[in-house]
mmCIF file of C-alpha atoms in Angstrom:
data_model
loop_
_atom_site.group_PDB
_atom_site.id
_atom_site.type_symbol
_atom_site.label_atom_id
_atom_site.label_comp_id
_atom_site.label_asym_id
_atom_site.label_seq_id
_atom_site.Cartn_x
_atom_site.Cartn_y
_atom_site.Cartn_z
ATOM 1 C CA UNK A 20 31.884 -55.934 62.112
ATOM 2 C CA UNK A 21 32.753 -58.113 58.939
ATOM 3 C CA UNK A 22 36.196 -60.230 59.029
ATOM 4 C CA UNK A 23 37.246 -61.241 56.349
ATOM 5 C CA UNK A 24 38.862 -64.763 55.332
ATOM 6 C CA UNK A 25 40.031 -65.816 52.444
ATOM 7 C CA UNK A 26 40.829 -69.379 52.689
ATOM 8 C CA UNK A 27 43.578 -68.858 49.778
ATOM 9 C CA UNK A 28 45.636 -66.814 51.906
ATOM 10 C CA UNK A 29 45.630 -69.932 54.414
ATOM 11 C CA UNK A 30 45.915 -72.791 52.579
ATOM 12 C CA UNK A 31 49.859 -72.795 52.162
ATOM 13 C CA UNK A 32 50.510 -72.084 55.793
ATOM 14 C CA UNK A 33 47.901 -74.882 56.360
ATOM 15 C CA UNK A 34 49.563 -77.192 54.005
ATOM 16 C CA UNK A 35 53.084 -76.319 55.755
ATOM 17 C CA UNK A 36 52.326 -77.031 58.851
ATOM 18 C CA UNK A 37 50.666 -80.572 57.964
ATOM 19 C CA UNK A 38 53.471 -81.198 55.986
ATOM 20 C CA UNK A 39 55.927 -80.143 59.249
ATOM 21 C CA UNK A 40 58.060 -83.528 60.820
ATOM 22 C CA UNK A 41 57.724 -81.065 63.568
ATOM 23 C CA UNK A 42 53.741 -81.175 63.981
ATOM 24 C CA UNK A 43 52.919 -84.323 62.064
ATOM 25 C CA UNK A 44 55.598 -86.420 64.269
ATOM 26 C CA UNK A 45 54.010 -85.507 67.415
ATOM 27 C CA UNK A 46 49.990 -86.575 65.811
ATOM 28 C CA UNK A 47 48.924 -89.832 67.792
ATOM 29 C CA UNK A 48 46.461 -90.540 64.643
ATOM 30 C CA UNK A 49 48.068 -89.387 61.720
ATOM 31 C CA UNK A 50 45.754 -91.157 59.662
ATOM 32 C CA UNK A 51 42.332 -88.846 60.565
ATOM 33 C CA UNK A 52 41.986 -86.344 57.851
ATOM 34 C CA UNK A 53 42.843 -83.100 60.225
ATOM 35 C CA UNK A 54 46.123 -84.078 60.305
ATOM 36 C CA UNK A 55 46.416 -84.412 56.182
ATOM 37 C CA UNK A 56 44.007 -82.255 54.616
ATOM 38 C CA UNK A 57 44.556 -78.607 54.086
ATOM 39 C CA UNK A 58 41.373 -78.265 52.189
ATOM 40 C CA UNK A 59 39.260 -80.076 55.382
ATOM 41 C CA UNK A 60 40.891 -78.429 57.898
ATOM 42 C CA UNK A 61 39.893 -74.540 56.289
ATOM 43 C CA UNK A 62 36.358 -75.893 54.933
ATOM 44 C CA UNK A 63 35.544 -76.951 58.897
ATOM 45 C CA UNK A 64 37.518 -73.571 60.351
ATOM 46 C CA UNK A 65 35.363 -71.664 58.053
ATOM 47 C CA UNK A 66 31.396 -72.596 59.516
ATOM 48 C CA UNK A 67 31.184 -69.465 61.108
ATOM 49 C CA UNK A 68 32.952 -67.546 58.168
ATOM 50 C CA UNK A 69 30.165 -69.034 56.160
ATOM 51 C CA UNK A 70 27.115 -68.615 59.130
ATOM 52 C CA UNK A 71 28.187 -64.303 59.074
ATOM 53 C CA UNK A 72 28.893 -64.171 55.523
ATOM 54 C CA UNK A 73 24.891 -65.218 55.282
ATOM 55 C CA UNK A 74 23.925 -62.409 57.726
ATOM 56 C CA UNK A 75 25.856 -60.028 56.881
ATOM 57 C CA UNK A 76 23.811 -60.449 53.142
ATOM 58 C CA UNK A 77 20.679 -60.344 55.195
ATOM 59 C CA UNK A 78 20.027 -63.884 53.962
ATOM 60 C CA UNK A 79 18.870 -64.901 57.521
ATOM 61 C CA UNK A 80 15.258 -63.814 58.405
ATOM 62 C CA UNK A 81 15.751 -65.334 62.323
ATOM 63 C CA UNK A 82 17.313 -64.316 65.212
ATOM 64 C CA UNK A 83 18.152 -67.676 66.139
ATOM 65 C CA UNK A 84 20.912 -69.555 63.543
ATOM 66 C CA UNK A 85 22.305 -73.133 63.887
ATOM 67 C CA UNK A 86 24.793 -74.936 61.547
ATOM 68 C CA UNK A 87 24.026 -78.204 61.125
ATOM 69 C CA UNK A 88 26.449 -80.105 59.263
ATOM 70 C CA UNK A 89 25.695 -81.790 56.170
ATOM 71 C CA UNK A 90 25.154 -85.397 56.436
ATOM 72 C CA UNK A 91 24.437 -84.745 59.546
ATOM 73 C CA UNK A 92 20.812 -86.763 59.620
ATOM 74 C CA UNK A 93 22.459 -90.349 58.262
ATOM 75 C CA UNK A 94 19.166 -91.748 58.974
ATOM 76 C CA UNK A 95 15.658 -91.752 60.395
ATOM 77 C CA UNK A 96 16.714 -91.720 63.808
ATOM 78 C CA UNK A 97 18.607 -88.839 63.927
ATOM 79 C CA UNK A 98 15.274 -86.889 62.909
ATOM 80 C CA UNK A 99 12.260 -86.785 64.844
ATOM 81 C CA UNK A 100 9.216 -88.037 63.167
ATOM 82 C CA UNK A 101 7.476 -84.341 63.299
ATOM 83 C CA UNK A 102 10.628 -83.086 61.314
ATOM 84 C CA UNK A 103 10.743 -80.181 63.380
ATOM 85 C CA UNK A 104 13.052 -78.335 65.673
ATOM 86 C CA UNK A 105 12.291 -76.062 68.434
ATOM 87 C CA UNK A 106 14.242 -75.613 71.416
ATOM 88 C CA UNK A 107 14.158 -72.336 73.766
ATOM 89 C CA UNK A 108 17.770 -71.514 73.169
ATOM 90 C CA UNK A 109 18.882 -68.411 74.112
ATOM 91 C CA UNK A 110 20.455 -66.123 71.573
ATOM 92 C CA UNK A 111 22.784 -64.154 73.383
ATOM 93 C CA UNK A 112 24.803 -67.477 73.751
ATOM 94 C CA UNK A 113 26.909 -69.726 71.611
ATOM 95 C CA UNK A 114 25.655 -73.759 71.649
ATOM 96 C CA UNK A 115 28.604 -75.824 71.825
ATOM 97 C CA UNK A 116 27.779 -79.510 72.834
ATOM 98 C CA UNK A 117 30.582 -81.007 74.344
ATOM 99 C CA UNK A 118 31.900 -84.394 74.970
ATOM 100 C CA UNK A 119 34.245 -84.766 77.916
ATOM 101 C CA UNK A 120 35.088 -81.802 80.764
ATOM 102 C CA UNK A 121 36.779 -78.652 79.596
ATOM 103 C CA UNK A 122 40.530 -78.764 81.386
ATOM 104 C CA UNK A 123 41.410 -75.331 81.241
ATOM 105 C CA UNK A 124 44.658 -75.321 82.027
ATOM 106 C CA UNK A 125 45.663 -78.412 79.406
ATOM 107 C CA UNK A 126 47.923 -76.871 76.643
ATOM 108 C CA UNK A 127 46.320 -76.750 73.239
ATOM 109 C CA UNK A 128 48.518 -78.421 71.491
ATOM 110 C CA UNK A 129 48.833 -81.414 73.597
ATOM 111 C CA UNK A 130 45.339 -81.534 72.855
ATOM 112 C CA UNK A 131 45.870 -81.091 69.340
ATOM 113 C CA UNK A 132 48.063 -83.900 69.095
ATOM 114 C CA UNK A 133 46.455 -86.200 71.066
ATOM 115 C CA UNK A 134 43.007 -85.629 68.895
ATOM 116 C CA UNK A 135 40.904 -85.825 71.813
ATOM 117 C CA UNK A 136 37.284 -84.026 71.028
ATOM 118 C CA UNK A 137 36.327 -81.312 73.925
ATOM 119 C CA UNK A 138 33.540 -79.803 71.494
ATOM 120 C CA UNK A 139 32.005 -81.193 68.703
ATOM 121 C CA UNK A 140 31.925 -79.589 65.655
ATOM 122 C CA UNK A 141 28.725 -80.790 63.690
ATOM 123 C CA UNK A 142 25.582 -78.622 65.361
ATOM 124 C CA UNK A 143 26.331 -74.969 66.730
ATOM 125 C CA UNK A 144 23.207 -72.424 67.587
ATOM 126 C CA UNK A 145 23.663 -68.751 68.176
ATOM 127 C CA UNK A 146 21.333 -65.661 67.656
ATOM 128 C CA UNK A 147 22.738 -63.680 64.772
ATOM 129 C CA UNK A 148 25.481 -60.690 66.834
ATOM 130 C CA UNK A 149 27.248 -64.038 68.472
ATOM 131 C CA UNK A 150 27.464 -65.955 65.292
ATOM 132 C CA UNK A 151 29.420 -62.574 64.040
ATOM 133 C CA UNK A 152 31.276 -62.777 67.719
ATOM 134 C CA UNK A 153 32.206 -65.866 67.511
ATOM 135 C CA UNK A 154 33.548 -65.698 63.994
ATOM 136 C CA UNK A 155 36.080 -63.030 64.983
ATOM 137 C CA UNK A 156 36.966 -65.489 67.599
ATOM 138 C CA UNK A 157 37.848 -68.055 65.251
ATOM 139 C CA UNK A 158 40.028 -66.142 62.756
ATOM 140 C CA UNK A 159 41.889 -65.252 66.382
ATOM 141 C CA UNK A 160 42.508 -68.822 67.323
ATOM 142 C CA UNK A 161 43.251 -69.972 63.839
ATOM 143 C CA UNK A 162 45.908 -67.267 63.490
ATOM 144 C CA UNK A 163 47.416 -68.016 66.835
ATOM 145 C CA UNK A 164 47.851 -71.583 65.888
ATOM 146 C CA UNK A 165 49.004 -71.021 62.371
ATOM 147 C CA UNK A 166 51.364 -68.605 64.494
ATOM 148 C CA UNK A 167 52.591 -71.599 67.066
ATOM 149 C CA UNK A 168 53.171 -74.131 64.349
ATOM 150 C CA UNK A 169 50.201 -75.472 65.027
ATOM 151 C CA UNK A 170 46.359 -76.478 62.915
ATOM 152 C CA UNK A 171 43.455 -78.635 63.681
ATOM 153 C CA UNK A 172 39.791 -78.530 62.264
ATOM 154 C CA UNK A 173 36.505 -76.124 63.564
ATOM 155 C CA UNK A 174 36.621 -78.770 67.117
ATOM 156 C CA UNK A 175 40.103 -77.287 68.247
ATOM 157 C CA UNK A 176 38.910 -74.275 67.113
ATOM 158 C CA UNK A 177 35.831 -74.677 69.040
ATOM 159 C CA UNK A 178 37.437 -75.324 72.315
ATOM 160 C CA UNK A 179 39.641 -72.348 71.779
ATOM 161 C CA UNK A 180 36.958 -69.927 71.001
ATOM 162 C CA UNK A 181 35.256 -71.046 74.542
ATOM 163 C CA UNK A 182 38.651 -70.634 76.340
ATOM 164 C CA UNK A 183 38.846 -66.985 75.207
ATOM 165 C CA UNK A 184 35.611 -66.522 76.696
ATOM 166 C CA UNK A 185 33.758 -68.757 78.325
ATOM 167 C CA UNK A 186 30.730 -66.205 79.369
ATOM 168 C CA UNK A 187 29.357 -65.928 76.281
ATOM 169 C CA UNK A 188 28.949 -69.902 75.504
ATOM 170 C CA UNK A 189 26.329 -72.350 77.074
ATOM 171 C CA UNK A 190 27.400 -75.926 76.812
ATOM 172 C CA UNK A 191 25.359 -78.843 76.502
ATOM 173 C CA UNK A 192 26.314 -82.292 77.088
ATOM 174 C CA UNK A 193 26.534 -84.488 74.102
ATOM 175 C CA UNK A 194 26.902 -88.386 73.812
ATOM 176 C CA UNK A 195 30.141 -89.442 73.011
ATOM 177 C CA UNK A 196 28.211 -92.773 71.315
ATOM 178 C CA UNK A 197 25.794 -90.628 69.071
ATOM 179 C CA UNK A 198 27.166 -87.083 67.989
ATOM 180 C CA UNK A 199 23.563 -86.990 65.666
ATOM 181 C CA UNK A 200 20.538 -87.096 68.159
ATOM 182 C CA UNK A 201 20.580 -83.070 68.712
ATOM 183 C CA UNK A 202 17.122 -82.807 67.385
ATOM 184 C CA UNK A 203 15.949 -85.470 69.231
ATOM 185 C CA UNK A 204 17.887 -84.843 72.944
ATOM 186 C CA UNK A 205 16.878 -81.181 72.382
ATOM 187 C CA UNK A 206 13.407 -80.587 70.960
ATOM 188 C CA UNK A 207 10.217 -79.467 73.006
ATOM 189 C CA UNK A 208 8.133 -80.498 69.479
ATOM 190 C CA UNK A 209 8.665 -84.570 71.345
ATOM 191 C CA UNK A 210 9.245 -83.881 74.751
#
């Protein structure tokens, strides 16, 4: 099932909430781009716009798909020297990695405002009919907050997305002092 998004529909209600005393006087760090930037905030919401768009065109030849942000490999130790990948991941699960415990029952927008990072947002792996689950997820929780006042980039969305429905995810513990050693933490090509 295709969703559609079109980030020009968003961008104004993005911009009005950032621009809300009401949200931006309750940000602890008003200064990290989330909290100022419209265009950041729908560029990050929209990974797994961009992940289905690419199936749905039968771009992707693999049942397995991973966003990998770019930048992502800053240097030669975030890649391992075979410059491969492989990991048994199974497809009919979303790969979060996440940093600290899931609390359930905190509110979202505490967590919002407080900026602390459940899930992070730079590596995701899914076979191809979760990527298209999870992006109907993610329109979901971006419309609820846009509905509540409320915005933050693809890791609140993240988080939310796994609150919905926690079955379909498999998390995997990432360090909170090196968000870019996935391919090196999670590779059977060096183990």
């Amino acid at each position: 099932r295709r969703v559609l998004f079109r980030s020009k529909d968003y961008k104004p209600k993005v911009e009005n909430i950032l621009n809300s005393p009401e949200f931006f006087g309750k940000v602890a760090n008003p200064h990290l781009l989330e909290y100022w930037n419209a265009d950041y905030d729908l560029v990050t919401n929209m990974k797994s716009f961009y992940v289905t768009h690419a199936i749905n065109c039968e771009l992707i030849n693999t049942e397995l798909v991973a966003w990998i942000d770019f930048g992502y490999c800053r240097d030669e130790q975030s890649v391992p020297s075979s410059k491969k990948w492989s990991y048994d991941f199974d497809p009919n699960k979303i790969h979060f990695w996440n940093l600290i415990p899931i609390e359930p029952e905190r509110p979202i927008d505490e967590i919002i405002y407080s900026g602390d990072v459940y899930i992070m947002g730079c590596h995701i792996v899914s076979g191809k009919e979760k990527w298209i689950y999870l992006n109907s997820l993610v329109i979901g929780c971006l419309n609820k907050l846009i509905e509540y006042n409320l915005i933050d980039d693809d890791q609140g969305l993240w988080l939310m997305a796994y609150l919905t429905n926690s079955d379909v995810f498999e998390l995997h513990q990432g360090n909170p002092n090196d968000w870019f050693n996935v391919f090196k933490t999670m590779n059977t090509e060096i183990q």
